Tab-separated table of N, CA and C in Angstrom:
chain	number	residue	atom	x	y	z
A	1	HIS	N	-21.304	10.615	-10.049
A	1	HIS	CA	-21.034	9.191	-9.931
A	1	HIS	C	-19.561	8.925	-10.188
A	2	LEU	N	-18.927	8.180	-9.274
A	2	LEU	CA	-17.539	7.784	-9.468
A	2	LEU	C	-17.486	6.524	-10.318
A	3	PRO	N	-16.591	6.473	-11.292
A	3	PRO	CA	-16.470	5.255	-12.095
A	3	PRO	C	-16.146	4.051	-11.217
A	4	LEU	N	-16.645	2.902	-11.592
A	4	LEU	CA	-16.427	1.629	-10.910
A	4	LEU	C	-17.020	1.591	-9.495
A	5	MET	N	-17.868	2.535	-9.162
A	5	MET	CA	-18.530	2.559	-7.861
A	5	MET	C	-20.012	2.250	-8.074
A	6	MET	N	-20.666	1.823	-7.017
A	6	MET	CA	-22.091	1.553	-7.108
A	6	MET	C	-22.833	2.863	-7.341
A	7	ARG	N	-24.003	2.799	-7.928
A	7	ARG	CA	-24.754	3.991	-8.290
A	7	ARG	C	-25.192	4.831	-7.096
A	8	ASP	N	-25.295	4.253	-5.906
A	8	ASP	CA	-25.788	5.034	-4.765
A	8	ASP	C	-24.715	5.956	-4.178
A	9	ASN	N	-23.446	5.800	-4.606
A	9	ASN	CA	-22.354	6.647	-4.124
A	9	ASN	C	-22.335	6.766	-2.608
A	10	ILE	N	-22.499	5.674	-1.904
A	10	ILE	CA	-22.556	5.674	-0.447
A	10	ILE	C	-21.241	6.173	0.155
A	11	LEU	N	-20.138	6.020	-0.544
A	11	LEU	CA	-18.854	6.505	-0.052
A	11	LEU	C	-18.904	8.010	0.198
A	12	GLN	N	-19.521	8.757	-0.706
A	12	GLN	CA	-19.647	10.205	-0.536
A	12	GLN	C	-20.476	10.529	0.712
A	13	ALA	N	-21.546	9.779	0.946
A	13	ALA	CA	-22.377	10.013	2.135
A	13	ALA	C	-21.593	9.720	3.412
A	14	TYR	N	-20.850	8.613	3.441
A	14	TYR	CA	-20.030	8.290	4.614
A	14	TYR	C	-18.993	9.376	4.872
A	15	ALA	N	-18.321	9.794	3.829
A	15	ALA	CA	-17.288	10.822	3.978
A	15	ALA	C	-17.890	12.119	4.514
A	16	SER	N	-18.997	12.521	3.986
A	16	SER	CA	-19.648	13.755	4.425
A	16	SER	C	-20.076	13.683	5.885
A	17	GLU	N	-20.665	12.572	6.286
A	17	GLU	CA	-21.157	12.429	7.658
A	17	GLU	C	-20.040	12.329	8.689
A	18	THR	N	-18.854	11.920	8.267
A	18	THR	CA	-17.748	11.767	9.212
A	18	THR	C	-16.724	12.890	9.121
A	19	GLY	N	-17.039	13.921	8.348
A	19	GLY	CA	-16.150	15.074	8.261
A	19	GLY	C	-15.036	14.926	7.246
A	20	GLY	N	-15.154	13.984	6.363
A	20	GLY	CA	-14.125	13.774	5.347
A	20	GLY	C	-14.597	14.202	3.978
A	21	ASN	N	-13.833	13.821	2.970
A	21	ASN	CA	-14.233	14.083	1.598
A	21	ASN	C	-13.740	12.952	0.709
A	22	VAL	N	-14.226	12.923	-0.511
A	22	VAL	CA	-13.871	11.877	-1.465
A	22	VAL	C	-13.120	12.508	-2.619
A	23	ASP	N	-12.033	11.898	-3.000
A	23	ASP	CA	-11.261	12.348	-4.145
A	23	ASP	C	-11.106	11.129	-5.047
A	24	GLY	N	-12.020	10.952	-5.965
A	24	GLY	CA	-12.070	9.748	-6.802
A	24	GLY	C	-11.099	9.807	-7.971
A	25	GLU	N	-9.918	9.332	-7.758
A	25	GLU	CA	-8.888	9.312	-8.798
A	25	GLU	C	-8.549	7.876	-9.155
A	26	PHE	N	-8.285	7.634	-10.447
A	26	PHE	CA	-7.981	6.280	-10.898
A	26	PHE	C	-6.681	6.203	-11.693
A	27	ARG	N	-6.151	7.332	-12.102
A	27	ARG	CA	-4.892	7.354	-12.834
A	27	ARG	C	-3.750	7.712	-11.876
A	28	GLN	N	-2.541	7.252	-12.203
A	28	GLN	CA	-1.408	7.452	-11.308
A	28	GLN	C	-1.186	8.924	-10.981
A	29	LYS	N	-1.211	9.787	-11.970
A	29	LYS	CA	-0.977	11.221	-11.736
A	29	LYS	C	-2.038	11.793	-10.798
A	30	GLY	N	-3.297	11.412	-10.983
A	30	GLY	CA	-4.375	11.883	-10.124
A	30	GLY	C	-4.238	11.375	-8.696
A	31	ILE	N	-3.841	10.109	-8.551
A	31	ILE	CA	-3.641	9.522	-7.219
A	31	ILE	C	-2.485	10.213	-6.508
A	32	GLU	N	-1.393	10.467	-7.234
A	32	GLU	CA	-0.256	11.180	-6.632
A	32	GLU	C	-0.670	12.580	-6.185
A	33	SER	N	-1.464	13.249	-6.987
A	33	SER	CA	-1.962	14.580	-6.633
A	33	SER	C	-2.850	14.514	-5.392
A	34	SER	N	-3.699	13.491	-5.313
A	34	SER	CA	-4.563	13.312	-4.143
A	34	SER	C	-3.747	13.083	-2.872
A	35	PHE	N	-2.709	12.238	-2.966
A	35	PHE	CA	-1.876	11.987	-1.797
A	35	PHE	C	-1.131	13.243	-1.362
A	36	ALA	N	-0.680	14.057	-2.306
A	36	ALA	CA	-0.015	15.317	-1.964
A	36	ALA	C	-0.993	16.244	-1.238
A	37	LYS	N	-2.231	16.279	-1.706
A	37	LYS	CA	-3.249	17.116	-1.067
A	37	LYS	C	-3.563	16.618	0.340
A	38	ILE	N	-3.686	15.307	0.498
A	38	ILE	CA	-3.952	14.715	1.813
A	38	ILE	C	-2.808	15.022	2.766
A	39	THR	N	-1.579	14.887	2.298
A	39	THR	CA	-0.406	15.170	3.126
A	39	THR	C	-0.429	16.608	3.608
A	40	GLU	N	-0.760	17.536	2.736
A	40	GLU	CA	-0.820	18.948	3.122
A	40	GLU	C	-1.935	19.183	4.143
A	41	GLU	N	-3.086	18.552	3.934
A	41	GLU	CA	-4.195	18.716	4.876
A	41	GLU	C	-3.848	18.172	6.258
A	42	VAL	N	-3.201	17.026	6.316
A	42	VAL	CA	-2.855	16.408	7.601
A	42	VAL	C	-1.897	17.298	8.382
A	43	ARG	N	-1.023	17.972	7.699
A	43	ARG	CA	-0.065	18.867	8.371
A	43	ARG	C	-0.739	20.073	9.018
A	44	THR	N	-1.936	20.390	8.596
A	44	THR	CA	-2.603	21.596	9.098
A	44	THR	C	-3.898	21.279	9.840
A	45	GLN	N	-4.052	20.057	10.308
A	45	GLN	CA	-5.269	19.671	11.020
A	45	GLN	C	-5.129	19.915	12.516
A	46	TYR	N	-6.252	20.152	13.138
A	46	TYR	CA	-6.332	20.289	14.582
A	46	TYR	C	-7.391	19.324	15.093
A	47	THR	N	-7.223	18.878	16.300
A	47	THR	CA	-8.224	18.051	16.951
A	47	THR	C	-8.811	18.869	18.087
A	48	ILE	N	-10.130	18.926	18.140
A	48	ILE	CA	-10.794	19.655	19.217
A	48	ILE	C	-11.722	18.713	19.957
A	49	GLY	N	-12.073	19.063	21.151
A	49	GLY	CA	-12.997	18.273	21.949
A	49	GLY	C	-13.846	19.194	22.799
A	50	TYR	N	-14.846	18.637	23.406
A	50	TYR	CA	-15.695	19.439	24.281
A	50	TYR	C	-16.360	18.535	25.299
A	51	TYR	N	-16.863	19.145	26.343
A	51	TYR	CA	-17.638	18.431	27.351
A	51	TYR	C	-19.082	18.889	27.235
A	52	THR	N	-19.988	17.936	27.303
A	52	THR	CA	-21.406	18.256	27.220
A	52	THR	C	-22.042	18.201	28.603
A	53	HIS	N	-23.116	18.913	28.764
A	53	HIS	CA	-23.886	18.854	30.008
A	53	HIS	C	-25.077	17.903	29.866
A	54	GLU	N	-25.217	17.308	28.701
A	54	GLU	CA	-26.275	16.340	28.440
A	54	GLU	C	-25.897	14.995	29.066
A	55	PRO	N	-26.904	14.153	29.380
A	55	PRO	CA	-26.586	12.792	29.847
A	55	PRO	C	-25.771	12.070	28.769
A	56	PHE	N	-24.796	11.268	29.202
A	56	PHE	CA	-23.908	10.643	28.230
A	56	PHE	C	-24.628	9.731	27.245
A	57	ILE	N	-25.391	8.793	27.752
A	57	ILE	CA	-26.028	7.834	26.845
A	57	ILE	C	-27.542	7.973	26.986
A	58	ASP	N	-28.105	8.834	26.174
A	58	ASP	CA	-29.549	9.021	26.186
A	58	ASP	C	-30.168	8.709	24.829
A	59	GLY	N	-29.341	8.249	23.888
A	59	GLY	CA	-29.834	7.876	22.570
A	59	GLY	C	-30.076	9.055	21.649
A	60	LYS	N	-29.779	10.268	22.086
A	60	LYS	CA	-30.035	11.453	21.269
A	60	LYS	C	-28.840	11.769	20.374
A	61	TYR	N	-29.166	12.213	19.178
A	61	TYR	CA	-28.157	12.662	18.236
A	61	TYR	C	-27.601	14.002	18.710
A	62	ARG	N	-26.290	14.172	18.656
A	62	ARG	CA	-25.646	15.416	19.064
A	62	ARG	C	-25.160	16.159	17.808
A	63	PRO	N	-25.869	17.189	17.382
A	63	PRO	CA	-25.369	17.945	16.219
A	63	PRO	C	-24.144	18.764	16.615
A	64	LEU	N	-23.226	18.907	15.694
A	64	LEU	CA	-22.010	19.687	15.929
A	64	LEU	C	-21.919	20.809	14.900
A	65	GLU	N	-21.435	21.941	15.336
A	65	GLU	CA	-21.152	23.044	14.429
A	65	GLU	C	-19.812	23.638	14.844
A	66	VAL	N	-18.868	23.639	13.933
A	66	VAL	CA	-17.540	24.171	14.215
A	66	VAL	C	-17.371	25.453	13.404
A	67	LYS	N	-17.065	26.540	14.096
A	67	LYS	CA	-16.838	27.823	13.450
A	67	LYS	C	-15.437	28.305	13.798
A	68	VAL	N	-14.818	28.978	12.854
A	68	VAL	CA	-13.514	29.586	13.104
A	68	VAL	C	-13.604	31.070	12.786
A	69	MET	N	-12.822	31.858	13.493
A	69	MET	CA	-12.863	33.303	13.295
A	69	MET	C	-11.814	33.773	12.287
A	70	ARG	N	-10.940	32.896	11.885
A	70	ARG	CA	-9.888	33.254	10.935
A	70	ARG	C	-10.413	33.071	9.511
A	71	PRO	N	-10.253	34.073	8.647
A	71	PRO	CA	-10.758	33.945	7.278
A	71	PRO	C	-9.924	32.970	6.440
A	72	ASN	N	-10.516	32.495	5.376
A	72	ASN	CA	-9.864	31.632	4.386
A	72	ASN	C	-9.435	30.274	4.925
A	73	LEU	N	-10.124	29.774	5.932
A	73	LEU	CA	-9.871	28.423	6.420
A	73	LEU	C	-11.041	27.533	6.028
A	74	THR	N	-10.752	26.288	5.753
A	74	THR	CA	-11.794	25.314	5.445
A	74	THR	C	-11.952	24.398	6.646
A	75	VAL	N	-13.159	24.254	7.124
A	75	VAL	CA	-13.438	23.377	8.256
A	75	VAL	C	-14.073	22.103	7.728
A	76	LEU	N	-13.444	20.971	8.020
A	76	LEU	CA	-14.020	19.664	7.716
A	76	LEU	C	-14.346	19.024	9.058
A	77	ALA	N	-15.613	18.853	9.328
A	77	ALA	CA	-16.035	18.284	10.605
A	77	ALA	C	-17.298	17.474	10.377
A	78	LYS	N	-17.467	16.430	11.168
A	78	LYS	CA	-18.701	15.677	11.041
A	78	LYS	C	-19.867	16.518	11.540
A	79	LYS	N	-21.047	16.207	11.043
A	79	LYS	CA	-22.236	17.004	11.342
A	79	LYS	C	-22.784	16.728	12.734
A	80	GLY	N	-22.409	15.614	13.320
A	80	GLY	CA	-22.881	15.260	14.644
A	80	GLY	C	-22.544	13.812	14.945
A	81	TYR	N	-23.066	13.314	16.061
A	81	TYR	CA	-22.772	11.935	16.451
A	81	TYR	C	-23.804	11.446	17.456
A	82	TYR	N	-23.854	10.142	17.630
A	82	TYR	CA	-24.620	9.504	18.696
A	82	TYR	C	-23.614	9.028	19.736
A	83	PRO	N	-23.747	9.426	20.988
A	83	PRO	CA	-22.783	8.973	21.997
A	83	PRO	C	-22.879	7.471	22.215
A	84	THR	N	-21.743	6.878	22.568
A	84	THR	CA	-21.680	5.441	22.822
A	84	THR	C	-21.075	5.196	24.193
A	85	ALA	N	-21.087	3.945	24.624
A	85	ALA	CA	-20.498	3.589	25.915
A	85	ALA	C	-19.008	3.915	25.942
A	86	GLU	N	-18.321	3.845	24.801
A	86	GLU	CA	-16.895	4.174	24.758
A	86	GLU	C	-16.645	5.638	25.083
A	87	ASP	N	-17.630	6.509	24.850
A	87	ASP	CA	-17.465	7.932	25.147
A	87	ASP	C	-17.364	8.200	26.642
A	88	VAL	N	-17.862	7.293	27.477
A	88	VAL	CA	-17.823	7.510	28.926
A	88	VAL	C	-16.715	6.727	29.604
A	89	ARG	N	-15.993	5.903	28.843
A	89	ARG	CA	-14.901	5.119	29.395
A	89	ARG	C	-13.733	6.039	29.741
A	90	PRO	N	-13.132	5.878	30.936
A	90	PRO	CA	-11.998	6.734	31.295
A	90	PRO	C	-10.827	6.509	30.355
A	91	SER	N	-10.079	7.580	30.065
A	91	SER	CA	-8.950	7.464	29.155
A	91	SER	C	-7.720	6.859	29.835
A	92	VAL	N	-7.666	6.903	31.171
A	92	VAL	CA	-6.552	6.333	31.929
A	92	VAL	C	-7.122	5.310	32.912
A	93	VAL	N	-6.574	4.117	32.880
A	93	VAL	CA	-7.026	3.076	33.810
A	93	VAL	C	-6.100	3.126	35.027
A	94	LEU	N	-6.677	3.324	36.205
A	94	LEU	CA	-5.896	3.410	37.421
A	94	LEU	C	-5.494	2.017	37.886
A	95	GLY	N	-4.309	1.920	38.495
A	95	GLY	CA	-3.811	0.634	38.979
A	95	GLY	C	-4.641	0.112	40.159
A	96	LYS	N	-4.492	-1.162	40.451
A	96	LYS	CA	-5.266	-1.805	41.519
A	96	LYS	C	-4.648	-1.554	42.863
């Protein structure tokens, strides 16, 4: 339980489901340490994507599993997702 948080700790559940983590710090030194850790993590992050052969909007949950072949790496990734209409929207809008 994080101090000053509700007993259900929903923040931890949200962070876990979206591929993040929680660092509950309340003192200045702890917050500074957390920001230093976040800064280091951001410098070493990668973004990956994939194409599915499943229908785009079928209401099914898409589980994800990310594996790396390099030792001593930590993978933070969400466990899966439900596709939305935004997932099928083109990334570039063509002119008229």
